Amino acid sequence: MKLFEMKNEKWEMRDGKWIVFLGLLIVAGAFRITVAHHWANDAPDDSKTYARIARNLLEQHSFSDSEAAPYAPTLIRLPGYPFFLAAIYKVFGHGNNGAVRIVQALIDTATCGLIALLAFYWEPNKDRRRAAAIAALALAAVCPFTTIYSATVLTEVPTMFLAAAMCIAATLGFRKTCTAEGTEEAQKHQASLKPALKWWLVAGLLGGAAVLIRPDSGLFVAAIGLTLVLTALRVPTLVGLLARGKDPTKIGTLNAGDDRRRLFSWPALLRPFAAASVFSFAFILVLTPWTIRNARVFHRFQPLAPAHGEMPDEFVPRGYYLWLRTWLDDERYVAPFLWSLDTDPIDMDDVPPHAFDSTDEKNRVEALLEKYNHPGGSQLPNSAPQSPQPTPSPQASPTETLPNSARSTRTPNSTPKNTNANANGNVEDSGDENDQNSNSSDQADETDNPNESAQSEPEPHGPVAMTPEIDAAFAQIARERIARHPFRYYVWLPVARAETMWFDTHSQYWPFEGELLPFEDLDYAHYQHIWLPLFAGLTGVYTLLGALGGWLLWRSRKFAAHRWLLLALLIIFLRLAFFATLENPEPRYVVEFFPFLSVLGGIAISHITYALKKPQMHTDKHG
């Protein structure tokens, strides 16, 4: 297999462009290593859980998140990232998260190179492919939204790398499997199925590895699978013809009239069917050992981590989560209503007015929260805090399993978000200090400001409990709300959650993390008035460039370009639609979009620069 040569198209840099390419890679690596050193962050609950499992693998030879004997096995996490950490700990020392961050910085730099390669293959015009690759690399190299995860011991970095690598393998597989052009070269290219199946095997293995790192990576796999099916049916071509007002029954949809008769014939579908079979087999093969392990240890079919990060027979308040999904439409409500569940009281004053359809419903919710805050008639030692400061649940967080749980991958922030307590790392974490990176020389000081601890210290309170009885009552309220306003539940709220995830500052884990609005709440001490508008503007720039690149792929009217556009849209909107249905709309769930926005943005920039140079070239030619 020749990775850098297909159809006589070679990945090579001419006229000194390789120097630009190498320079951008160096910039990407230096940027990520600098961020990993200066803004190291081990505070999120999931970082501690992953590190604990990795140490138990090395020291106790058990996949367990226990802190003491008997180190019972667990399934609340998939094994990919703990084994990744364990491999680094084995080489550089147990608990050495500094080494983890450097390795992640290098992996994320490699991801930038993969993004450039993907833009090279997706650009339909051969003359602009190198320019598209360089532009995509530049966008990826300086992207702050993905770079910060090099400094955080979470799954985003390896997930983005594997997703990009899988897309490149699938792209090469597509080009050897589905060719619409009726040229002699295309026919020669399709003569052998074996090279295509090799690439689909690689894509399936990478997809399975990505899912073992982070389960929602299955959405990337689904996007590729759907693209394979739809392109096999020539859907992009047919849609393009209809959009241009042409009748596909009167012209050759595949550039030849007789192709219409062969469109759904067995020979036409054999290659995509074989590719899909190999892709699916490889994907399932990677998940099989973990599935067998869970069946033997826990006597249940569990190929992925549980949806709510729960152990077998552990109670999950699904009714309460359903009630949250009937009104929760903004990240600001996630901390007080999800991350603090079963650890802190829930203040009725924090519930927004749109969470109720009537006074009677509000009274029912208030009564349920009173039962939750005072289980068995217990009393708070003092009055309930007006703005309860959530503390992390001791249980595992499902956002690294499946992201619809109250057990967060992030340490909750207080509300409002723009406070000093937000600076780089949520210092209110109360977890085991041994889970911090004690061996890393570049660990950032999480409590430089002595006032931060005082600000984030929760007031004392009595026990709280979400019981099955309370949960069932919340479920009844939720069903009533859905029955009264199905459009709100199934359409309006998912759209609102998608909007709040996408159009965010995406500043999580930076020292100035926070929300842009309202402006009067911005923290000038951490320069939020400078950085948050900048980050919001960058989000808009990447979005606009991505949209322009997608439009240019559509405008090219080439079968392959429409296929890449379809794949990009499915990668983005399948994931966005899935997370928009959950009760915790965190912007970090869409950070994996930015590599693909960089690809599309690189294509857009190459067209823009070509259009700007064209008049000058014309002047030089005739001047």
Coordinates of C-alpha atoms in Angstrom, one line a residue:
M1 CA 0.0 0.0 0.0
K2 CA 1.3 3.4 -1.0
L3 CA 0.0 5.9 1.5
F4 CA 1.2 9.0 -0.3
E5 CA 0.5 7.9 -3.9
M6 CA -2.8 7.2 -5.5
K7 CA -3.9 7.6 -9.1
N8 CA -0.5 9.0 -10.0
E9 CA -1.1 11.7 -7.3
K10 CA 1.9 12.1 -5.1
W11 CA 2.1 13.9 -1.8
E12 CA 5.1 16.0 -2.4
M13 CA 6.1 19.6 -1.6
R14 CA 7.6 21.6 -4.4
D15 CA 9.1 25.1 -4.6
G16 CA 10.1 25.0 -1.0
K17 CA 6.6 24.3 0.3
W18 CA 8.0 21.4 2.3
I19 CA 9.8 24.0 4.5
V20 CA 6.5 25.7 5.2
F21 CA 5.0 22.3 6.1
L22 CA 7.8 21.4 8.4
G23 CA 7.8 24.8 10.0
L24 CA 4.1 24.6 10.8
L25 CA 4.5 21.1 12.3
I26 CA 7.3 22.6 14.5
V27 CA 5.0 25.5 15.5
A28 CA 2.2 23.0 16.3
G29 CA 4.5 20.9 18.5
A30 CA 6.1 23.8 20.3
F31 CA 2.6 25.3 21.0
R32 CA 1.3 22.1 22.5
I33 CA 4.4 21.3 24.6
T34 CA 4.3 24.9 25.9
V35 CA 0.7 24.6 26.9
A36 CA 1.2 21.2 28.4
H37 CA 4.0 22.6 30.6
H38 CA 2.5 25.9 31.7
W39 CA -1.2 24.9 32.0
A40 CA -1.0 21.4 33.3
N41 CA -4.3 20.2 34.7
D42 CA -5.0 17.0 36.6
A43 CA -8.1 18.3 38.4
P44 CA -10.9 16.7 36.5
D45 CA -12.4 13.7 38.3
D46 CA -11.9 11.5 35.2
S47 CA -8.2 12.2 35.2
K48 CA -7.9 10.8 38.7
T49 CA -10.0 7.8 37.8
Y50 CA -7.9 7.0 34.7
A51 CA -4.7 7.4 36.6
R52 CA -5.9 5.2 39.4
I53 CA -6.9 2.4 37.0
A54 CA -3.6 2.7 35.2
R55 CA -1.6 2.4 38.5
N56 CA -3.7 -0.6 39.6
L57 CA -3.0 -2.3 36.2
L58 CA 0.7 -1.9 36.9
E59 CA 0.8 -2.5 40.6
Q60 CA -2.1 -4.8 41.4
H61 CA -2.5 -6.4 37.9
S62 CA -6.2 -5.6 38.1
F63 CA -8.5 -3.3 36.0
S64 CA -9.9 -1.6 39.1
D65 CA -10.6 1.9 40.2
S66 CA -10.4 1.0 43.9
E67 CA -8.0 2.8 46.2
A68 CA -7.5 -0.1 48.5
A69 CA -7.7 -3.9 48.6
P70 CA -9.4 -6.0 47.4
Y71 CA -9.2 -4.0 44.2
A72 CA -12.4 -5.2 42.7
P73 CA -12.7 -5.2 38.9
T74 CA -14.7 -2.5 37.2
L75 CA -16.4 -1.8 33.9
I76 CA -17.2 1.9 34.3
R77 CA -14.3 2.8 32.0
L78 CA -13.2 1.3 28.7
P79 CA -9.7 0.0 28.8
G80 CA -8.1 2.0 26.0
Y81 CA -7.0 5.2 27.8
P82 CA -6.0 3.4 31.1
F83 CA -3.7 1.1 29.1
F84 CA -2.4 4.1 27.3
L85 CA -1.5 5.8 30.6
A86 CA -0.2 2.5 32.0
A87 CA 2.3 2.2 29.1
I88 CA 3.6 5.7 29.7
Y89 CA 3.8 5.1 33.5
K90 CA 5.7 1.9 32.9
V91 CA 8.4 3.8 31.0
F92 CA 8.5 7.1 32.8
G93 CA 7.3 6.3 36.3
H94 CA 4.0 5.6 38.0
G95 CA 1.8 8.6 38.1
N96 CA 4.1 10.7 35.9
N97 CA 1.4 12.8 34.2
G98 CA 4.0 15.2 33.0
A99 CA 5.2 12.5 30.6
V100 CA 1.6 11.9 29.6
R101 CA 1.2 15.5 28.7
I102 CA 4.3 15.6 26.5
V103 CA 3.3 12.4 24.8
Q104 CA -0.2 13.8 24.2
A105 CA 1.4 17.0 22.8
L106 CA 3.3 14.9 20.3
I107 CA 0.3 12.9 19.4
D108 CA -1.8 16.0 18.8
T109 CA 1.0 17.4 16.6
A110 CA 0.8 14.2 14.6
T111 CA -3.0 14.8 14.3
C112 CA -2.2 18.1 12.7
G113 CA -0.2 16.3 10.0
L114 CA -3.1 13.9 9.4
I115 CA -5.5 16.8 9.0
A116 CA -3.2 18.2 6.3
L117 CA -3.2 14.9 4.5
L118 CA -6.9 14.6 4.7
A119 CA -7.3 18.1 3.2
F120 CA -4.9 17.1 0.4
Y121 CA -7.1 14.1 -0.5
W122 CA -10.4 15.9 -0.1
E123 CA -9.5 18.9 -2.3
P124 CA -11.1 18.2 -5.7
N125 CA -8.7 20.4 -7.7
K126 CA -5.2 18.8 -8.1
D127 CA -3.6 22.2 -8.5
R128 CA -4.8 23.4 -5.1
R129 CA -4.2 20.3 -3.1
R130 CA -0.8 21.3 -1.6
A131 CA -2.2 24.7 -0.7
A132 CA -5.2 23.2 0.9
A133 CA -3.0 20.9 3.0
I134 CA -0.8 23.7 4.2
A135 CA -3.8 25.9 5.1
A136 CA -5.5 23.0 7.0
L137 CA -2.2 22.4 8.8
A138 CA -2.0 26.0 9.8
L139 CA -5.5 26.1 11.1
A140 CA -4.9 22.9 13.1
A141 CA -1.5 24.0 14.4
V142 CA -2.8 27.2 16.1
C143 CA -6.2 25.9 17.2
P144 CA -6.4 26.6 20.9
F145 CA -9.6 24.6 21.4
T146 CA -7.9 21.2 20.8
T147 CA -4.4 22.2 22.0
I148 CA -5.4 22.6 25.7
Y149 CA -6.3 19.0 25.9
S150 CA -2.7 18.1 25.6
A151 CA -2.3 19.5 29.1
T152 CA -5.3 17.5 30.5
V153 CA -5.3 13.8 31.3
L154 CA -8.4 13.1 29.3
T155 CA -9.3 11.1 26.2
E156 CA -9.7 13.9 23.7
V157 CA -6.2 13.8 22.2
P158 CA -6.0 10.1 21.3
T159 CA -9.6 10.2 20.2
M160 CA -8.9 13.0 17.7
F161 CA -5.8 11.3 16.5
L162 CA -7.6 7.9 15.9
A163 CA -10.6 9.7 14.3
A164 CA -8.4 11.5 11.8
A165 CA -6.4 8.4 11.1
M166 CA -9.6 6.4 10.6
C167 CA -10.9 9.0 8.2
I168 CA -7.7 8.9 6.1
A169 CA -7.8 5.1 5.9
A170 CA -11.5 5.3 4.9
T171 CA -10.7 8.0 2.4
L172 CA -8.1 5.8 0.7
G173 CA -10.6 2.9 0.9
F174 CA -13.3 5.0 -0.7
R175 CA -11.0 6.0 -3.5
K176 CA -10.2 2.4 -4.3
T177 CA -13.8 1.2 -3.8
C178 CA -16.2 3.8 -5.2
T179 CA -15.2 5.6 -8.4
A180 CA -17.7 7.4 -10.4
E181 CA -15.6 8.5 -13.3
G182 CA -15.8 6.3 -16.4
T183 CA -12.2 6.9 -17.4
E184 CA -9.7 4.2 -18.3
E185 CA -7.6 5.2 -15.3
A186 CA -10.6 4.8 -13.0
Q187 CA -11.5 1.4 -14.5
K188 CA -7.9 0.3 -13.9
H189 CA -8.0 1.6 -10.4
Q190 CA -11.0 -0.5 -9.6
A191 CA -9.6 -3.7 -11.2
S192 CA -8.5 -5.1 -7.9
L193 CA -10.5 -5.2 -4.7
K194 CA -7.7 -6.4 -2.4
P195 CA -6.0 -2.9 -1.9
A196 CA -9.4 -1.4 -1.0
L197 CA -10.2 -4.1 1.5
K198 CA -6.8 -3.6 3.2
W199 CA -7.6 0.0 3.8
W200 CA -11.1 -0.8 5.1
L201 CA -9.5 -3.3 7.5
V202 CA -7.2 -0.6 8.8
A203 CA -10.1 1.8 9.1
G204 CA -12.2 -0.7 11.1
L205 CA -9.3 -1.5 13.5
L206 CA -8.7 2.2 14.1
G207 CA -12.4 2.7 14.7
G208 CA -12.5 -0.1 17.2
A209 CA -9.4 1.4 19.0
A210 CA -11.1 4.8 19.1
V211 CA -14.2 3.4 20.7
L212 CA -12.0 1.6 23.3
I213 CA -10.6 5.1 24.1
R214 CA -13.9 6.9 24.1
P215 CA -17.3 5.2 23.4
D216 CA -18.9 8.0 21.5
S217 CA -16.2 7.5 18.8
G218 CA -18.7 5.0 17.5
L219 CA -20.4 8.0 15.9
F220 CA -17.4 8.5 13.7
V221 CA -17.6 4.9 12.7
A222 CA -21.3 5.2 12.0
A223 CA -20.6 8.3 9.8
I224 CA -18.2 6.4 7.7
G225 CA -20.5 3.4 7.4
L226 CA -23.4 5.5 6.3
T227 CA -21.3 7.3 3.8
L228 CA -20.2 4.0 2.3
V229 CA -23.8 2.9 2.0
L230 CA -25.1 6.1 0.5
T231 CA -22.2 6.5 -2.0
A232 CA -22.7 2.9 -3.0
L233 CA -26.3 4.0 -3.9
R234 CA -24.9 7.1 -5.6
V235 CA -27.0 9.3 -3.4
P236 CA -24.6 12.3 -3.5
T237 CA -24.7 12.2 -7.3
L238 CA -28.5 11.9 -7.5
V239 CA -29.0 14.7 -4.9
G240 CA -26.6 16.9 -6.8
L241 CA -28.5 16.4 -10.1
L242 CA -31.8 17.1 -8.5
A243 CA -30.5 20.2 -6.8
R244 CA -29.4 21.5 -10.2
G245 CA -32.8 20.8 -11.6
K246 CA -31.7 17.9 -13.9
D247 CA -33.7 14.8 -14.4
P248 CA -31.5 11.7 -13.5
T249 CA -33.7 9.5 -15.6
K250 CA -32.8 11.4 -18.8
I251 CA -29.1 11.7 -18.4
G252 CA -26.3 9.4 -17.3
T253 CA -26.1 9.8 -13.5
L254 CA -22.7 8.3 -13.6
N255 CA -21.5 9.9 -16.8
A256 CA -22.9 7.1 -19.0
G257 CA -26.4 6.2 -19.9
D258 CA -25.9 2.5 -19.4
D259 CA -24.8 3.1 -15.8
R260 CA -28.5 3.6 -14.9
R261 CA -29.2 0.0 -15.6
R262 CA -26.2 -1.2 -13.6
L263 CA -26.8 1.2 -10.6
F264 CA -28.4 -1.4 -8.4
S265 CA -27.0 -4.5 -10.0
W266 CA -25.1 -7.1 -7.9
P267 CA -21.7 -6.2 -9.5
A268 CA -22.2 -2.5 -8.7
L269 CA -22.9 -3.3 -5.1
L270 CA -20.4 -6.1 -4.5
R271 CA -17.4 -3.9 -3.8
P272 CA -19.2 -1.6 -1.3
F273 CA -20.7 -4.7 0.4
A274 CA -17.3 -6.3 0.7
A275 CA -15.8 -3.1 2.0
A276 CA -18.6 -2.7 4.6
S277 CA -18.2 -6.3 5.7
V278 CA -14.4 -6.0 6.2
F279 CA -14.9 -2.6 8.0
S280 CA -17.5 -4.0 10.4
F281 CA -15.6 -7.2 11.0
A282 CA -12.4 -5.3 12.0
F283 CA -14.4 -2.9 14.2
I284 CA -16.1 -5.8 16.1
L285 CA -12.9 -7.7 16.4
V286 CA -11.3 -5.0 18.4
L287 CA -14.2 -4.9 20.9
T288 CA -14.5 -8.6 21.3
P289 CA -11.9 -9.2 24.0
W290 CA -13.4 -6.5 26.3
T291 CA -16.9 -7.9 25.7
I292 CA -15.7 -11.4 26.6
R293 CA -14.0 -10.1 29.7
N294 CA -17.2 -8.3 30.9
A295 CA -19.3 -11.4 30.2
R296 CA -16.9 -13.6 32.3
V297 CA -16.4 -11.2 35.2
F298 CA -19.9 -9.5 35.4
H299 CA -22.1 -12.0 33.5
R300 CA -23.5 -9.4 31.2
F301 CA -23.2 -8.3 27.6
Q302 CA -21.3 -5.0 27.8
P303 CA -19.2 -4.2 24.7
L304 CA -19.0 -0.5 25.8
A305 CA -19.0 1.2 29.2
P306 CA -22.5 1.5 30.8
A307 CA -24.5 4.5 29.6
H308 CA -24.4 6.2 33.1
G309 CA -21.0 4.9 34.3
E310 CA -22.7 2.6 36.8
M311 CA -21.7 -0.8 38.1
P312 CA -24.1 -3.7 37.8
D313 CA -27.2 -3.3 40.0
E314 CA -26.3 0.3 40.9
F315 CA -29.3 2.7 41.1
V316 CA -29.4 5.3 38.3
P317 CA -32.0 8.1 38.7
R318 CA -33.3 7.9 35.1
G319 CA -36.5 9.6 35.9
Y320 CA -34.7 12.7 37.3
Y321 CA -32.5 12.8 34.2
L322 CA -35.6 12.6 32.0
W323 CA -37.1 15.6 33.9
L324 CA -33.9 17.6 33.3
R325 CA -34.1 16.9 29.6
T326 CA -37.5 18.5 29.5
W327 CA -36.1 21.9 30.3
L328 CA -32.3 22.0 30.7
D329 CA -30.9 23.9 27.6
D330 CA -27.7 25.6 28.9
E331 CA -24.4 24.4 30.4
R332 CA -24.9 26.8 33.3
Y333 CA -27.4 24.4 34.9
V334 CA -25.3 21.3 34.6
A335 CA -23.1 21.9 37.7
P336 CA -25.9 22.5 40.3
F337 CA -28.3 19.9 38.9
L338 CA -26.1 17.1 37.7
W339 CA -22.6 17.2 39.1
S340 CA -23.7 17.9 42.6
L341 CA -26.4 15.2 42.6
D342 CA -26.2 13.0 45.8
T343 CA -23.5 15.2 47.3
D344 CA -25.0 18.7 47.7
P345 CA -28.5 20.1 48.2
I346 CA -30.3 21.5 45.2
D347 CA -31.7 25.0 45.7
M348 CA -35.2 25.6 44.4
D349 CA -34.2 29.1 43.5
D350 CA -31.7 27.8 41.0
V351 CA -34.4 26.2 39.0
P352 CA -35.3 28.5 36.1
P353 CA -39.0 29.5 35.5
H354 CA -39.2 27.6 32.1
A355 CA -38.7 24.4 34.0
F356 CA -42.4 24.6 35.1
D357 CA -45.6 24.7 33.1
S358 CA -47.8 25.6 36.0
T359 CA -47.8 26.6 39.7
D360 CA -49.0 23.2 40.6
E361 CA -46.0 21.6 38.8
K362 CA -43.6 24.0 40.5
N363 CA -45.0 23.0 43.9
R364 CA -44.6 19.3 43.1
V365 CA -41.0 19.9 42.1
E366 CA -40.3 22.0 45.2
A367 CA -41.7 19.2 47.4
L368 CA -39.5 16.6 45.7
L369 CA -36.4 18.7 46.1
E370 CA -37.3 19.2 49.8
K371 CA -37.4 15.4 50.2
Y372 CA -34.1 15.1 48.4
N373 CA -32.4 17.8 50.5
H374 CA -33.8 16.3 53.8
P375 CA -34.1 12.5 53.4
G376 CA -35.7 10.9 56.4
G377 CA -36.5 14.3 57.9
S378 CA -32.8 15.2 58.4
Q379 CA -32.1 18.9 59.0
L380 CA -29.3 21.0 57.7
P381 CA -27.0 22.3 60.3
N382 CA -27.3 25.8 58.8
S383 CA -29.5 27.2 56.1
A384 CA -29.0 25.7 52.7
P385 CA -26.4 27.6 50.6
Q386 CA -27.9 30.0 48.2
S387 CA -25.5 28.9 45.4
P388 CA -24.4 25.4 46.4
Q389 CA -20.9 24.7 45.4
P390 CA -20.9 21.2 43.7
T391 CA -18.3 18.7 44.7
P392 CA -17.4 15.7 42.6
S393 CA -19.2 12.5 43.0
P394 CA -17.0 9.6 44.1
Q395 CA -18.4 7.5 41.4
A396 CA -17.0 7.3 37.9
S397 CA -18.0 9.8 35.3
P398 CA -19.9 8.7 32.2
T399 CA -18.8 11.3 29.8
E400 CA -15.8 9.1 29.2
T401 CA -18.1 6.1 29.1
L402 CA -21.3 7.4 27.5
P403 CA -21.9 11.0 28.2
N404 CA -25.4 11.1 29.6
S405 CA -24.8 10.8 33.2
A406 CA -24.6 13.0 36.3
R407 CA -21.2 11.8 37.1
S408 CA -19.1 14.2 35.2
T409 CA -15.8 14.0 33.5
R410 CA -15.2 17.5 34.5
T411 CA -14.9 18.9 38.0
P412 CA -18.0 21.1 38.4
N413 CA -17.6 24.8 38.4
S414 CA -19.6 27.2 40.5
T415 CA -22.3 29.3 39.1
P416 CA -21.8 31.9 37.8
K417 CA -18.9 30.5 35.8
N418 CA -16.7 33.6 35.4
T419 CA -15.1 33.6 38.8
N420 CA -11.5 33.3 40.1
A421 CA -12.4 29.8 41.3
N422 CA -12.5 28.8 37.7
A423 CA -8.9 29.5 36.9
N424 CA -7.3 26.5 35.4
G425 CA -8.6 23.7 37.1
N426 CA -11.5 23.8 39.5
V427 CA -9.6 23.8 42.8
E428 CA -12.6 22.7 44.7
D429 CA -11.9 19.1 43.8
S430 CA -11.9 17.0 47.0
G431 CA -10.6 13.7 45.5
D432 CA -7.6 11.6 46.6
E433 CA -4.4 13.7 46.4
N434 CA -2.6 10.5 45.4
D435 CA -4.5 10.8 42.1
Q436 CA -2.7 14.0 41.4
N437 CA 0.5 14.1 39.4
S438 CA 3.0 14.0 42.3
N439 CA 5.9 12.9 40.1
S440 CA 5.6 15.6 37.4
S441 CA 8.0 18.5 37.7
D442 CA 5.8 20.7 35.6
Q443 CA 2.6 20.3 37.6
A444 CA 0.9 23.7 37.9
D445 CA 0.0 25.1 41.3
E446 CA -3.8 24.9 41.5
T447 CA -4.1 27.1 44.6
D448 CA -1.9 30.1 44.0
N449 CA -4.5 32.4 45.3
P450 CA -5.3 31.7 48.9
N451 CA -8.7 33.3 48.5
E452 CA -9.8 30.7 45.9
S453 CA -10.1 28.0 48.5
A454 CA -12.1 30.1 50.7
Q455 CA -14.4 31.1 47.9
S456 CA -15.0 27.6 46.7
E457 CA -15.4 26.0 50.1
P458 CA -19.0 24.6 50.3
E459 CA -21.1 25.4 53.3
P460 CA -21.8 22.4 55.6
H461 CA -25.0 20.6 55.0
G462 CA -26.8 17.4 56.0
P463 CA -27.0 14.3 53.9
V464 CA -28.9 14.3 50.6
A465 CA -30.3 11.4 48.6
M466 CA -32.0 10.8 45.3
T467 CA -34.2 7.9 46.2
P468 CA -36.1 5.6 43.8
E469 CA -39.4 7.2 45.1
I470 CA -38.3 10.7 44.3
D471 CA -36.9 9.6 41.0
A472 CA -40.2 8.0 40.0
A473 CA -42.1 11.2 40.9
F474 CA -39.7 13.2 38.7
A475 CA -40.3 10.7 35.9
Q476 CA -44.0 11.2 36.1
I477 CA -43.6 15.0 35.9
A478 CA -41.3 14.6 32.9
R479 CA -43.8 12.4 31.0
E480 CA -46.5 14.9 31.6
R481 CA -44.3 17.7 30.3
I482 CA -43.4 15.7 27.2
A483 CA -47.0 14.9 26.5
R484 CA -48.1 18.6 26.8
H485 CA -45.2 19.9 24.6
P486 CA -43.7 17.2 22.4
F487 CA -42.3 19.7 19.9
R488 CA -40.4 21.5 22.7
Y489 CA -38.9 18.2 24.0
Y490 CA -38.1 16.5 20.6
V491 CA -37.1 19.6 18.6
W492 CA -36.7 22.9 20.3
L493 CA -34.7 21.8 23.3
P494 CA -32.2 19.7 21.3
V495 CA -31.7 22.6 18.9
A496 CA -31.1 24.9 21.9
R497 CA -28.6 22.4 23.4
A498 CA -26.8 22.1 20.1
E499 CA -26.5 25.9 19.9
T500 CA -25.1 26.2 23.4
M501 CA -22.5 23.5 22.7
W502 CA -21.3 24.9 19.4
F503 CA -21.4 28.6 19.9
D504 CA -19.4 28.7 23.0
T505 CA -16.0 30.2 23.8
H506 CA -14.6 26.7 24.1
S507 CA -12.2 27.9 26.8
Q508 CA -12.6 25.0 29.2
Y509 CA -9.3 24.1 31.0
W510 CA -7.7 27.4 30.1
P511 CA -6.9 29.7 33.0
F512 CA -9.5 32.2 31.8
E513 CA -12.3 29.6 31.4
G514 CA -15.8 31.1 31.5
E515 CA -18.8 32.3 29.6
L516 CA -18.7 35.4 27.5
L517 CA -22.1 36.7 28.6
P518 CA -23.1 38.7 30.5
F519 CA -20.1 41.1 29.9
E520 CA -20.4 42.6 33.4
D521 CA -19.5 39.3 35.0
L522 CA -16.2 38.9 33.2
D523 CA -13.2 38.4 35.4
Y524 CA -10.7 41.1 34.6
A525 CA -8.1 39.6 36.9
H526 CA -7.8 36.6 34.5
Y527 CA -8.2 38.8 31.4
Q528 CA -11.5 37.2 30.4
H529 CA -12.5 40.5 28.8
I530 CA -9.7 39.9 26.3
W531 CA -9.5 36.1 25.9
L532 CA -13.2 35.1 25.9
P533 CA -14.2 37.5 23.0
L534 CA -11.1 36.3 21.1
F535 CA -12.1 32.6 21.6
A536 CA -15.7 33.3 20.6
G537 CA -14.4 35.1 17.5
L538 CA -12.1 32.1 16.6
T539 CA -15.1 29.8 17.0
G540 CA -16.9 31.9 14.4
V541 CA -13.9 31.9 12.1
Y542 CA -13.5 28.2 12.1
T543 CA -17.2 27.7 11.6
L544 CA -17.4 30.1 8.7
L545 CA -14.3 28.6 7.0
G546 CA -15.7 25.1 7.5
A547 CA -19.0 26.1 6.0
L548 CA -17.3 27.8 3.1
G549 CA -15.2 24.7 2.4
G550 CA -18.3 22.5 2.5
W551 CA -20.0 24.8 0.0
L552 CA -17.0 24.6 -2.3
L553 CA -17.0 20.8 -2.2
W554 CA -20.7 20.9 -3.1
R555 CA -20.1 23.5 -5.9
S556 CA -17.4 21.4 -7.5
R557 CA -20.1 19.0 -8.8
K558 CA -17.6 16.1 -8.6
F559 CA -18.7 12.7 -7.2
A560 CA -15.8 12.4 -4.9
A561 CA -16.1 15.9 -3.6
H562 CA -19.8 15.3 -2.7
R563 CA -18.7 12.1 -1.0
W564 CA -16.2 14.0 1.2
L565 CA -18.9 16.6 2.0
L566 CA -21.4 13.9 3.0
L567 CA -18.8 12.3 5.2
A568 CA -17.9 15.6 6.9
L569 CA -21.6 16.5 7.5
L570 CA -22.3 13.0 9.0
I571 CA -19.2 13.2 11.3
I572 CA -20.3 16.6 12.6
F573 CA -24.1 16.4 12.7
L574 CA -24.5 12.8 13.9
R575 CA -22.4 13.7 16.9
L576 CA -24.0 17.0 17.5
A577 CA -27.5 15.5 17.2
F578 CA -26.7 12.7 19.7
F579 CA -25.2 15.0 22.3
A580 CA -28.1 17.5 21.9
T581 CA -30.5 14.8 23.2
L582 CA -28.6 14.5 26.5
E583 CA -29.2 16.5 29.6
N584 CA -25.6 17.8 29.9
P585 CA -24.8 20.0 26.9
E586 CA -21.1 20.6 27.6
P587 CA -19.2 22.3 24.8
R588 CA -16.2 20.0 25.2
Y589 CA -18.3 17.3 23.5
V590 CA -17.9 19.1 20.2
V591 CA -14.2 19.8 20.4
E592 CA -13.6 16.8 18.0
F593 CA -15.3 18.9 15.3
F594 CA -12.4 21.3 15.0
P595 CA -10.0 19.0 13.2
F596 CA -12.6 18.5 10.5
L597 CA -13.5 22.2 10.4
S598 CA -9.7 22.7 9.8
V599 CA -9.8 20.3 6.9
L600 CA -12.8 22.1 5.3
G601 CA -11.3 25.5 6.2
G602 CA -8.0 24.6 4.5
I603 CA -10.0 23.8 1.3
A604 CA -11.7 27.2 1.6
I605 CA -8.5 29.1 2.1
S606 CA -6.9 27.4 -0.9
H607 CA -9.7 28.6 -3.1
I608 CA -9.6 32.1 -1.6
T609 CA -5.9 32.5 -2.2
Y610 CA -6.2 31.1 -5.7
A611 CA -9.0 33.6 -6.5
L612 CA -6.9 36.5 -5.1
K613 CA -3.9 35.4 -7.2
K614 CA -5.8 34.9 -10.4
P615 CA -6.2 38.6 -11.3
Q616 CA -2.5 39.1 -10.6
M617 CA -1.6 36.1 -12.7
H618 CA -3.7 37.4 -15.6
T619 CA -2.0 40.9 -15.3
D620 CA 1.4 39.3 -15.3
K621 CA 0.5 37.2 -18.4
H622 CA -0.8 40.1 -20.4
G623 CA 1.0 43.0 -18.9

